JSON list of C-alpha atoms and ligand atoms in Angstrom, two decimals:
[
{"chain": "L", "resi": 73, "resn": "ALA", "atom": "CA", "xyz": [104.29, 99.84, 99.72]},
{"chain": "L", "resi": 74, "resn": "ASP", "atom": "CA", "xyz": [103.68, 96.39, 98.21]},
{"chain": "L", "resi": 75, "resn": "GLU", "atom": "CA", "xyz": [107.02, 95.14, 99.54]},
{"chain": "L", "resi": 76, "resn": "VAL", "atom": "CA", "xyz": [106.22, 96.44, 103.00]},
{"chain": "L", "resi": 77, "resn": "ASN", "atom": "CA", "xyz": [102.92, 94.60, 102.88]},
{"chain": "L", "resi": 78, "resn": "ILE", "atom": "CA", "xyz": [104.59, 91.34, 101.90]},
{"chain": "L", "resi": 79, "resn": "ILE", "atom": "CA", "xyz": [107.17, 91.65, 104.65]},
{"chain": "L", "resi": 80, "resn": "SER", "atom": "CA", "xyz": [104.59, 92.41, 107.29]},
{"chain": "L", "resi": 81, "resn": "GLY", "atom": "CA", "xyz": [102.47, 89.60, 105.82]},
{"chain": "L", "resi": 82, "resn": "ALA", "atom": "CA", "xyz": [105.42, 87.22, 106.18]},
{"chain": "L", "resi": 83, "resn": "LEU", "atom": "CA", "xyz": [105.87, 88.21, 109.81]},
{"chain": "L", "resi": 84, "resn": "GLU", "atom": "CA", "xyz": [102.16, 87.71, 110.43]},
{"chain": "L", "resi": 85, "resn": "LEU", "atom": "CA", "xyz": [102.38, 84.11, 109.17]},
{"chain": "L", "resi": 86, "resn": "LYS", "atom": "CA", "xyz": [104.04, 83.12, 112.43]},
{"chain": "L", "resi": 87, "resn": "LYS", "atom": "CA", "xyz": [101.16, 84.50, 114.45]},
{"chain": "L", "resi": 88, "resn": "LYS", "atom": "CA", "xyz": [98.21, 83.08, 112.56]},
{"chain": "L", "resi": 89, "resn": "THR", "atom": "CA", "xyz": [97.09, 79.49, 112.53]},
{"chain": "L", "resi": 90, "resn": "VAL", "atom": "CA", "xyz": [95.45, 77.39, 109.85]},
{"chain": "L", "resi": 91, "resn": "GLU", "atom": "CA", "xyz": [92.17, 77.68, 111.72]},
{"chain": "L", "resi": 92, "resn": "HIS", "atom": "CA", "xyz": [92.11, 81.43, 110.94]},
{"chain": "L", "resi": 93, "resn": "ILE", "atom": "CA", "xyz": [92.26, 81.03, 107.21]},
{"chain": "L", "resi": 94, "resn": "MET", "atom": "CA", "xyz": [90.76, 77.65, 106.39]},
{"chain": "L", "resi": 95, "resn": "THR", "atom": "CA", "xyz": [87.65, 77.13, 104.32]},
{"chain": "L", "resi": 96, "resn": "ARG", "atom": "CA", "xyz": [85.22, 75.54, 106.72]},
{"chain": "L", "resi": 97, "resn": "LEU", "atom": "CA", "xyz": [83.89, 72.09, 106.03]},
{"chain": "L", "resi": 98, "resn": "GLU", "atom": "CA", "xyz": [80.35, 73.48, 105.78]},
{"chain": "L", "resi": 99, "resn": "ASP", "atom": "CA", "xyz": [81.48, 75.77, 102.97]},
{"chain": "L", "resi": 100, "resn": "THR", "atom": "CA", "xyz": [83.43, 73.11, 101.11]},
{"chain": "L", "resi": 101, "resn": "PHE", "atom": "CA", "xyz": [82.12, 71.77, 97.84]},
{"chain": "L", "resi": 102, "resn": "MET", "atom": "CA", "xyz": [82.45, 68.01, 98.02]},
{"chain": "L", "resi": 103, "resn": "LEU", "atom": "CA", "xyz": [80.74, 64.95, 96.63]},
{"chain": "L", "resi": 104, "resn": "PRO", "atom": "CA", "xyz": [79.65, 61.64, 98.17]},
{"chain": "L", "resi": 105, "resn": "LEU", "atom": "CA", "xyz": [81.56, 58.49, 97.28]},
{"chain": "L", "resi": 106, "resn": "ASP", "atom": "CA", "xyz": [78.30, 56.71, 96.48]},
{"chain": "L", "resi": 107, "resn": "GLY", "atom": "CA", "xyz": [77.25, 59.38, 93.98]},
{"chain": "L", "resi": 108, "resn": "GLU", "atom": "CA", "xyz": [77.50, 59.24, 90.21]},
{"chain": "L", "resi": 109, "resn": "LEU", "atom": "CA", "xyz": [78.70, 61.58, 87.52]},
{"chain": "L", "resi": 110, "resn": "ASP", "atom": "CA", "xyz": [75.42, 62.33, 85.84]},
{"chain": "L", "resi": 111, "resn": "PHE", "atom": "CA", "xyz": [74.62, 65.50, 83.98]},
{"chain": "L", "resi": 112, "resn": "GLU", "atom": "CA", "xyz": [73.47, 67.40, 87.08]},
{"chain": "L", "resi": 113, "resn": "THR", "atom": "CA", "xyz": [76.58, 66.56, 89.07]},
{"chain": "L", "resi": 114, "resn": "LEU", "atom": "CA", "xyz": [78.94, 67.44, 86.22]},
{"chain": "L", "resi": 115, "resn": "ASN", "atom": "CA", "xyz": [77.08, 70.69, 85.71]},
{"chain": "L", "resi": 116, "resn": "GLU", "atom": "CA", "xyz": [77.38, 71.52, 89.41]},
{"chain": "L", "resi": 117, "resn": "ILE", "atom": "CA", "xyz": [81.13, 70.78, 89.30]},
{"chain": "L", "resi": 118, "resn": "ARG", "atom": "CA", "xyz": [81.45, 73.13, 86.34]},
{"chain": "L", "resi": 119, "resn": "LYS", "atom": "CA", "xyz": [79.42, 75.83, 88.09]},
{"chain": "L", "resi": 120, "resn": "GLN", "atom": "CA", "xyz": [81.43, 75.59, 91.30]},
{"chain": "L", "resi": 121, "resn": "GLY", "atom": "CA", "xyz": [84.65, 75.85, 89.33]},
{"chain": "L", "resi": 122, "resn": "TYR", "atom": "CA", "xyz": [87.04, 74.34, 91.89]},
{"chain": "L", "resi": 123, "resn": "SER", "atom": "CA", "xyz": [90.02, 72.39, 90.63]},
{"chain": "L", "resi": 124, "resn": "ARG", "atom": "CA", "xyz": [89.87, 69.86, 93.47]},
{"chain": "L", "resi": 125, "resn": "ILE", "atom": "CA", "xyz": [86.83, 68.11, 94.90]},
{"chain": "L", "resi": 126, "resn": "PRO", "atom": "CA", "xyz": [86.98, 66.24, 98.19]},
{"chain": "L", "resi": 127, "resn": "ILE", "atom": "CA", "xyz": [85.08, 62.95, 98.18]},
{"chain": "L", "resi": 128, "resn": "TYR", "atom": "CA", "xyz": [83.46, 61.79, 101.40]},
{"chain": "L", "resi": 129, "resn": "ASP", "atom": "CA", "xyz": [82.15, 58.43, 102.53]},
{"chain": "L", "resi": 130, "resn": "GLY", "atom": "CA", "xyz": [78.90, 58.59, 104.48]},
{"chain": "L", "resi": 131, "resn": "GLU", "atom": "CA", "xyz": [79.31, 61.83, 106.40]},
{"chain": "L", "resi": 132, "resn": "ARG", "atom": "CA", "xyz": [81.03, 64.98, 105.22]},
{"chain": "L", "resi": 133, "resn": "ARG", "atom": "CA", "xyz": [83.67, 64.83, 107.92]},
{"chain": "L", "resi": 134, "resn": "ASN", "atom": "CA", "xyz": [84.82, 61.51, 106.54]},
{"chain": "L", "resi": 135, "resn": "ILE", "atom": "CA", "xyz": [86.82, 62.61, 103.49]},
{"chain": "L", "resi": 136, "resn": "VAL", "atom": "CA", "xyz": [88.48, 59.66, 101.80]},
{"chain": "L", "resi": 137, "resn": "THR", "atom": "CA", "xyz": [90.11, 61.08, 98.67]},
{"chain": "L", "resi": 138, "resn": "ILE", "atom": "CA", "xyz": [90.03, 64.01, 96.29]},
{"chain": "L", "resi": 139, "resn": "LEU", "atom": "CA", "xyz": [89.26, 64.18, 92.58]},
{"chain": "L", "resi": 140, "resn": "PHE", "atom": "CA", "xyz": [90.81, 66.67, 90.19]},
{"chain": "L", "resi": 141, "resn": "THR", "atom": "CA", "xyz": [88.35, 68.41, 87.97]},
{"chain": "L", "resi": 142, "resn": "LYS", "atom": "CA", "xyz": [90.79, 68.12, 85.07]},
{"chain": "L", "resi": 143, "resn": "ASP", "atom": "CA", "xyz": [90.47, 64.34, 85.30]},
{"chain": "L", "resi": 144, "resn": "LEU", "atom": "CA", "xyz": [86.73, 64.60, 84.66]},
{"chain": "L", "resi": 145, "resn": "MET", "atom": "CA", "xyz": [87.09, 66.39, 81.36]},
{"chain": "L", "resi": 146, "resn": "PHE", "atom": "CA", "xyz": [86.14, 63.43, 79.15]},
{"chain": "L", "resi": 147, "resn": "VAL", "atom": "CA", "xyz": [83.53, 61.89, 81.38]},
{"chain": "L", "resi": 148, "resn": "ASP", "atom": "CA", "xyz": [80.32, 61.30, 79.46]},
{"chain": "L", "resi": 149, "resn": "PRO", "atom": "CA", "xyz": [77.27, 62.26, 81.54]},
{"chain": "L", "resi": 150, "resn": "ASP", "atom": "CA", "xyz": [75.24, 59.52, 79.83]},
{"chain": "L", "resi": 151, "resn": "ASP", "atom": "CA", "xyz": [77.58, 56.87, 81.27]},
{"chain": "L", "resi": 152, "resn": "LYS", "atom": "CA", "xyz": [76.67, 57.96, 84.81]},
{"chain": "L", "resi": 153, "resn": "ILE", "atom": "CA", "xyz": [80.03, 56.72, 86.04]},
{"chain": "L", "resi": 154, "resn": "PRO", "atom": "CA", "xyz": [79.97, 56.01, 89.79]},
{"chain": "L", "resi": 155, "resn": "LEU", "atom": "CA", "xyz": [82.28, 58.40, 91.68]},
{"chain": "L", "resi": 156, "resn": "LYS", "atom": "CA", "xyz": [83.66, 55.37, 93.45]},
{"chain": "L", "resi": 157, "resn": "THR", "atom": "CA", "xyz": [85.06, 54.01, 90.19]},
{"chain": "L", "resi": 158, "resn": "LEU", "atom": "CA", "xyz": [87.06, 57.18, 89.52]},
{"chain": "L", "resi": 159, "resn": "ALA", "atom": "CA", "xyz": [88.02, 57.61, 93.18]},
{"chain": "L", "resi": 160, "resn": "GLN", "atom": "CA", "xyz": [89.50, 54.11, 93.18]},
{"chain": "L", "resi": 161, "resn": "PHE", "atom": "CA", "xyz": [91.17, 54.58, 89.82]},
{"chain": "L", "resi": 162, "resn": "TYR", "atom": "CA", "xyz": [93.01, 57.78, 90.72]},
{"chain": "L", "resi": 163, "resn": "ASN", "atom": "CA", "xyz": [93.30, 56.99, 94.42]},
{"chain": "L", "resi": 164, "resn": "ASN", "atom": "CA", "xyz": [94.61, 60.48, 95.23]},
{"chain": "L", "resi": 165, "resn": "PRO", "atom": "CA", "xyz": [95.89, 60.72, 98.80]},
{"chain": "L", "resi": 166, "resn": "CYS", "atom": "CA", "xyz": [94.63, 63.28, 101.30]},
{"chain": "L", "resi": 167, "resn": "TYR", "atom": "CA", "xyz": [96.98, 65.46, 103.29]},
{"chain": "L", "resi": 168, "resn": "TYR", "atom": "CA", "xyz": [96.37, 66.78, 106.78]},
{"chain": "L", "resi": 169, "resn": "VAL", "atom": "CA", "xyz": [97.47, 69.57, 109.07]},
{"chain": "L", "resi": 170, "resn": "PHE", "atom": "CA", "xyz": [96.45, 70.28, 112.62]},
{"chain": "L", "resi": 171, "resn": "SER", "atom": "CA", "xyz": [94.31, 73.37, 113.08]},
{"chain": "L", "resi": 172, "resn": "ASP", "atom": "CA", "xyz": [96.82, 75.03, 115.43]},
{"chain": "L", "resi": 173, "resn": "THR", "atom": "CA", "xyz": [99.69, 74.83, 112.93]},
{"chain": "L", "resi": 174, "resn": "THR", "atom": "CA", "xyz": [101.03, 78.31, 112.21]},
{"chain": "L", "resi": 175, "resn": "LEU", "atom": "CA", "xyz": [101.01, 79.56, 108.64]},
{"chain": "L", "resi": 176, "resn": "ASP", "atom": "CA", "xyz": [104.77, 79.85, 108.31]},
{"chain": "L", "resi": 177, "resn": "ILE", "atom": "CA", "xyz": [104.99, 76.10, 108.91]},
{"chain": "L", "resi": 178, "resn": "VAL", "atom": "CA", "xyz": [102.15, 75.30, 106.50]},
{"chain": "L", "resi": 179, "resn": "PHE", "atom": "CA", "xyz": [103.72, 77.50, 103.86]},
{"chain": "L", "resi": 180, "resn": "LYS", "atom": "CA", "xyz": [107.01, 75.69, 104.19]},
{"chain": "L", "resi": 181, "resn": "GLU", "atom": "CA", "xyz": [105.30, 72.30, 104.07]},
{"chain": "L", "resi": 182, "resn": "PHE", "atom": "CA", "xyz": [103.35, 73.25, 100.97]},
{"chain": "L", "resi": 183, "resn": "LYS", "atom": "CA", "xyz": [106.48, 74.52, 99.28]},
{"chain": "L", "resi": 184, "resn": "GLU", "atom": "CA", "xyz": [108.33, 71.32, 100.05]},
{"chain": "L", "resi": 185, "resn": "CYS", "atom": "CA", "xyz": [105.30, 69.13, 99.35]},
{"chain": "L", "resi": 186, "resn": "ASN", "atom": "CA", "xyz": [105.80, 67.77, 102.83]},
{"chain": "L", "resi": 187, "resn": "ILE", "atom": "CA", "xyz": [102.29, 67.90, 104.16]},
{"chain": "L", "resi": 188, "resn": "LEU", "atom": "CA", "xyz": [102.13, 64.58, 105.89]},
{"chain": "L", "resi": 189, "resn": "LYS", "atom": "CA", "xyz": [99.78, 61.92, 104.77]},
{"chain": "L", "resi": 190, "resn": "CYS", "atom": "CA", "xyz": [98.16, 61.59, 108.12]},
{"chain": "L", "resi": 191, "resn": "HIS", "atom": "CA", "xyz": [99.02, 63.24, 111.39]},
{"chain": "L", "resi": 192, "resn": "CYS", "atom": "CA", "xyz": [96.58, 61.09, 113.31]},
{"chain": "L", "resi": 193, "resn": "PHE", "atom": "CA", "xyz": [98.22, 57.79, 112.64]},
{"chain": "L", "resi": 194, "resn": "PRO", "atom": "CA", "xyz": [101.96, 58.25, 113.06]},
{"chain": "L", "resi": 195, "resn": "THR", "atom": "CA", "xyz": [102.61, 54.76, 111.73]},
{"chain": "L", "resi": 196, "resn": "VAL", "atom": "CA", "xyz": [101.46, 55.68, 108.23]},
{"chain": "L", "resi": 197, "resn": "LYS", "atom": "CA", "xyz": [103.24, 59.02, 108.33]},
{"chain": "L", "resi": 198, "resn": "PHE", "atom": "CA", "xyz": [105.52, 59.53, 105.36]},
{"chain": "L", "resi": 199, "resn": "THR", "atom": "CA", "xyz": [106.68, 62.38, 103.23]},
{"chain": "L", "resi": 200, "resn": "LEU", "atom": "CA", "xyz": [105.98, 62.40, 99.56]},
{"chain": "L", "resi": 201, "resn": "LYS", "atom": "CA", "xyz": [108.73, 64.03, 97.58]},
{"chain": "L", "resi": 202, "resn": "ASN", "atom": "CA", "xyz": [107.44, 62.93, 94.23]},
{"chain": "L", "resi": 203, "resn": "VAL", "atom": "CA", "xyz": [103.88, 64.21, 94.28]},
{"chain": "L", "resi": 204, "resn": "SER", "atom": "CA", "xyz": [103.23, 66.92, 91.78]},
{"chain": "L", "resi": 205, "resn": "ALA", "atom": "CA", "xyz": [103.10, 70.35, 93.34]},
{"chain": "L", "resi": 206, "resn": "GLN", "atom": "CA", "xyz": [99.42, 70.71, 92.68]},
{"chain": "L", "resi": 207, "resn": "LYS", "atom": "CA", "xyz": [98.59, 67.58, 94.61]},
{"chain": "L", "resi": 208, "resn": "GLY", "atom": "CA", "xyz": [100.37, 68.69, 97.72]},
{"chain": "L", "resi": 209, "resn": "HIS", "atom": "CA", "xyz": [98.74, 72.06, 97.80]},
{"chain": "L", "resi": 210, "resn": "MET", "atom": "CA", "xyz": [95.49, 71.19, 99.50]},
{"chain": "L", "resi": 211, "resn": "ALA", "atom": "CA", "xyz": [95.37, 69.90, 103.04]},
{"chain": "L", "resi": 212, "resn": "PHE", "atom": "CA", "xyz": [92.50, 69.00, 105.33]},
{"chain": "L", "resi": 213, "resn": "VAL", "atom": "CA", "xyz": [92.45, 70.66, 108.71]},
{"chain": "L", "resi": 214, "resn": "GLN", "atom": "CA", "xyz": [92.12, 68.43, 111.73]},
{"chain": "L", "resi": 215, "resn": "LYS", "atom": "CA", "xyz": [91.35, 69.14, 115.33]},
{"chain": "L", "resi": 216, "resn": "ILE", "atom": "CA", "xyz": [91.37, 66.96, 118.39]},
{"chain": "L", "resi": 217, "resn": "ASN", "atom": "CA", "xyz": [87.82, 66.93, 119.69]},
{"chain": "L", "resi": 218, "resn": "THR", "atom": "CA", "xyz": [87.73, 66.48, 123.45]},
{"chain": "L", "resi": 219, "resn": "SER", "atom": "CA", "xyz": [84.21, 67.75, 124.00]},
{"chain": "L", "resi": 220, "resn": "CYS", "atom": "CA", "xyz": [82.46, 64.41, 123.76]},
{"chain": "L", "resi": 221, "resn": "ASN", "atom": "CA", "xyz": [82.07, 62.70, 127.13]},
{"chain": "L", "resi": 222, "resn": "GLU", "atom": "CA", "xyz": [80.98, 59.38, 125.71]},
{"chain": "L", "resi": 223, "resn": "ARG", "atom": "CA", "xyz": [84.15, 58.71, 123.77]},
{"chain": "L", "resi": 224, "resn": "ASP", "atom": "CA", "xyz": [87.88, 59.30, 123.87]},
{"chain": "L", "resi": 225, "resn": "PRO", "atom": "CA", "xyz": [89.29, 62.43, 122.20]},
{"chain": "L", "resi": 226, "resn": "TYR", "atom": "CA", "xyz": [89.32, 61.94, 118.46]},
{"chain": "L", "resi": 227, "resn": "CYS", "atom": "CA", "xyz": [90.58, 63.62, 115.33]},
{"chain": "L", "resi": 228, "resn": "GLU", "atom": "CA", "xyz": [87.97, 65.59, 113.48]},
{"chain": "L", "resi": 229, "resn": "THR", "atom": "CA", "xyz": [88.22, 67.23, 110.06]},
{"chain": "L", "resi": 230, "resn": "THR", "atom": "CA", "xyz": [87.01, 70.81, 110.27]},
{"chain": "L", "resi": 231, "resn": "GLY", "atom": "CA", "xyz": [88.01, 72.38, 106.97]},
{"chain": "L", "resi": 232, "resn": "LEU", "atom": "CA", "xyz": [90.53, 72.66, 104.18]},
{"chain": "L", "resi": 233, "resn": "VAL", "atom": "CA", "xyz": [93.39, 74.94, 103.37]},
{"chain": "L", "resi": 234, "resn": "THR", "atom": "CA", "xyz": [95.23, 75.48, 100.10]},
{"chain": "L", "resi": 235, "resn": "LEU", "atom": "CA", "xyz": [98.45, 77.20, 99.19]},
{"chain": "L", "resi": 236, "resn": "GLU", "atom": "CA", "xyz": [96.36, 80.04, 97.81]},
{"chain": "L", "resi": 237, "resn": "ASP", "atom": "CA", "xyz": [94.88, 80.71, 101.27]},
{"chain": "L", "resi": 238, "resn": "VAL", "atom": "CA", "xyz": [98.37, 81.07, 102.72]},
{"chain": "L", "resi": 239, "resn": "ILE", "atom": "CA", "xyz": [99.63, 83.26, 99.89]},
{"chain": "L", "resi": 240, "resn": "GLU", "atom": "CA", "xyz": [96.61, 85.47, 100.34]},
{"chain": "L", "resi": 241, "resn": "GLU", "atom": "CA", "xyz": [97.71, 86.10, 103.93]},
{"chain": "L", "resi": 242, "resn": "LEU", "atom": "CA", "xyz": [101.24, 86.69, 102.75]},
{"chain": "L", "resi": 243, "resn": "ILE", "atom": "CA", "xyz": [100.32, 89.41, 100.33]},
{"chain": "L", "resi": 244, "resn": "GLN", "atom": "CA", "xyz": [97.56, 90.59, 102.64]},
{"chain": "L", "resi": 245, "resn": "ALA", "atom": "CA", "xyz": [94.98, 90.86, 99.92]},
{"chain": "L", "resi": 246, "resn": "GLU", "atom": "CA", "xyz": [92.28, 88.82, 98.28]},
{"chain": "L", "resi": 247, "resn": "ILE", "atom": "CA", "xyz": [93.48, 87.06, 95.18]},
{"chain": "L", "resi": 248, "resn": "VAL", "atom": "CA", "xyz": [91.02, 87.46, 92.37]},
{"chain": "L", "resi": 249, "resn": "ASP", "atom": "CA", "xyz": [91.09, 84.08, 90.68]},
{"chain": "L", "resi": 250, "resn": "GLU", "atom": "CA", "xyz": [91.96, 83.98, 87.03]},
{"chain": "K", "resi": 214, "resn": "ADP", "atom": "P1", "xyz": [90.99, 76.38, 92.92]},
{"chain": "K", "resi": 214, "resn": "ADP", "atom": "O1", "xyz": [92.21, 75.86, 92.22]},
{"chain": "K", "resi": 214, "resn": "ADP", "atom": "O2", "xyz": [89.86, 75.39, 92.93]},
{"chain": "K", "resi": 214, "resn": "ADP", "atom": "O3", "xyz": [90.57, 77.76, 92.52]},
{"chain": "K", "resi": 214, "resn": "ADP", "atom": "P2", "xyz": [92.55, 77.35, 95.13]},
{"chain": "K", "resi": 214, "resn": "ADP", "atom": "O4", "xyz": [93.59, 76.45, 95.68]},
{"chain": "K", "resi": 214, "resn": "ADP", "atom": "O5", "xyz": [93.00, 78.41, 94.17]},
{"chain": "K", "resi": 214, "resn": "ADP", "atom": "O6", "xyz": [91.39, 76.47, 94.47]},
{"chain": "K", "resi": 214, "resn": "ADP", "atom": "O7", "xyz": [91.76, 78.02, 96.35]},
{"chain": "K", "resi": 214, "resn": "ADP", "atom": "C1", "xyz": [90.87, 79.08, 96.19]},
{"chain": "K", "resi": 214, "resn": "ADP", "atom": "C2", "xyz": [89.97, 79.18, 97.41]},
{"chain": "K", "resi": 214, "resn": "ADP", "atom": "O8", "xyz": [88.94, 78.19, 97.32]},
{"chain": "K", "resi": 214, "resn": "ADP", "atom": "C3", "xyz": [90.68, 78.91, 98.74]},
{"chain": "K", "resi": 214, "resn": "ADP", "atom": "O9", "xyz": [90.13, 79.77, 99.72]},
{"chain": "K", "resi": 214, "resn": "ADP", "atom": "C4", "xyz": [90.36, 77.46, 99.06]},
{"chain": "K", "resi": 214, "resn": "ADP", "atom": "O10", "xyz": [90.32, 77.22, 100.46]},
{"chain": "K", "resi": 214, "resn": "ADP", "atom": "C5", "xyz": [88.97, 77.33, 98.44]},
{"chain": "K", "resi": 214, "resn": "ADP", "atom": "N1", "xyz": [88.64, 75.97, 97.93]},
{"chain": "K", "resi": 214, "resn": "ADP", "atom": "C6", "xyz": [89.42, 75.15, 97.18]},
{"chain": "K", "resi": 214, "resn": "ADP", "atom": "N2", "xyz": [88.74, 74.02, 96.85]},
{"chain": "K", "resi": 214, "resn": "ADP", "atom": "C7", "xyz": [87.50, 74.14, 97.41]},
{"chain": "K", "resi": 214, "resn": "ADP", "atom": "C8", "xyz": [86.31, 73.31, 97.43]},
{"chain": "K", "resi": 214, "resn": "ADP", "atom": "N3", "xyz": [86.26, 72.11, 96.83]},
{"chain": "K", "resi": 214, "resn": "ADP", "atom": "N4", "xyz": [85.21, 73.79, 98.11]},
{"chain": "K", "resi": 214, "resn": "ADP", "atom": "C9", "xyz": [85.25, 75.00, 98.73]},
{"chain": "K", "resi": 214, "resn": "ADP", "atom": "N5", "xyz": [86.32, 75.81, 98.75]},
{"chain": "K", "resi": 214, "resn": "ADP", "atom": "C10", "xyz": [87.44, 75.40, 98.10]}
]
């Protein structure tokens, strides 16, 4: 029965899009670039328990980089290190997918670490073969927003998706995190 579920899950991947499974931006735990790693912030990071934290500049839609929780292990809360210092030091790139991308494609891209650096600006598009698997396994979901009359259609970040979200669809069950 498990095998049947995985096969039907695999077939379903073609029909579902990233938008169906993403974690919405409102539900994403992220931190502002102008913040600092004081005791409260570090405690919140620990409580939330995510391994990756998007960092935004100004407004939440404007994600500029991500930090890995493992890189914060030896941060001393008394130093109140500005997030900007660490963000610039690690300079981890963000990856993007369009919200209407089907899950079979996203799965393949994640597997191959091919999630493109930025779909919005084709000139900076490149594939990263050498990123560690973990780094390639979170992507921000983008949508073209055409609803604003005052400005031209623009790319808007609406959520995030990780490999785990796709695998969950594949095996058609919630993964209880270790
Ligand atoms: P983690 O390694 O942090 O447990 P996973 O890649 O295993 O993250 O994803 C687990 C779930 O948590 C997925 O549904 C993913 O979309 C979501 N997720 C990952 N990072 C965050 C975050 N910073 N804020 C909110 N949800 C997140």
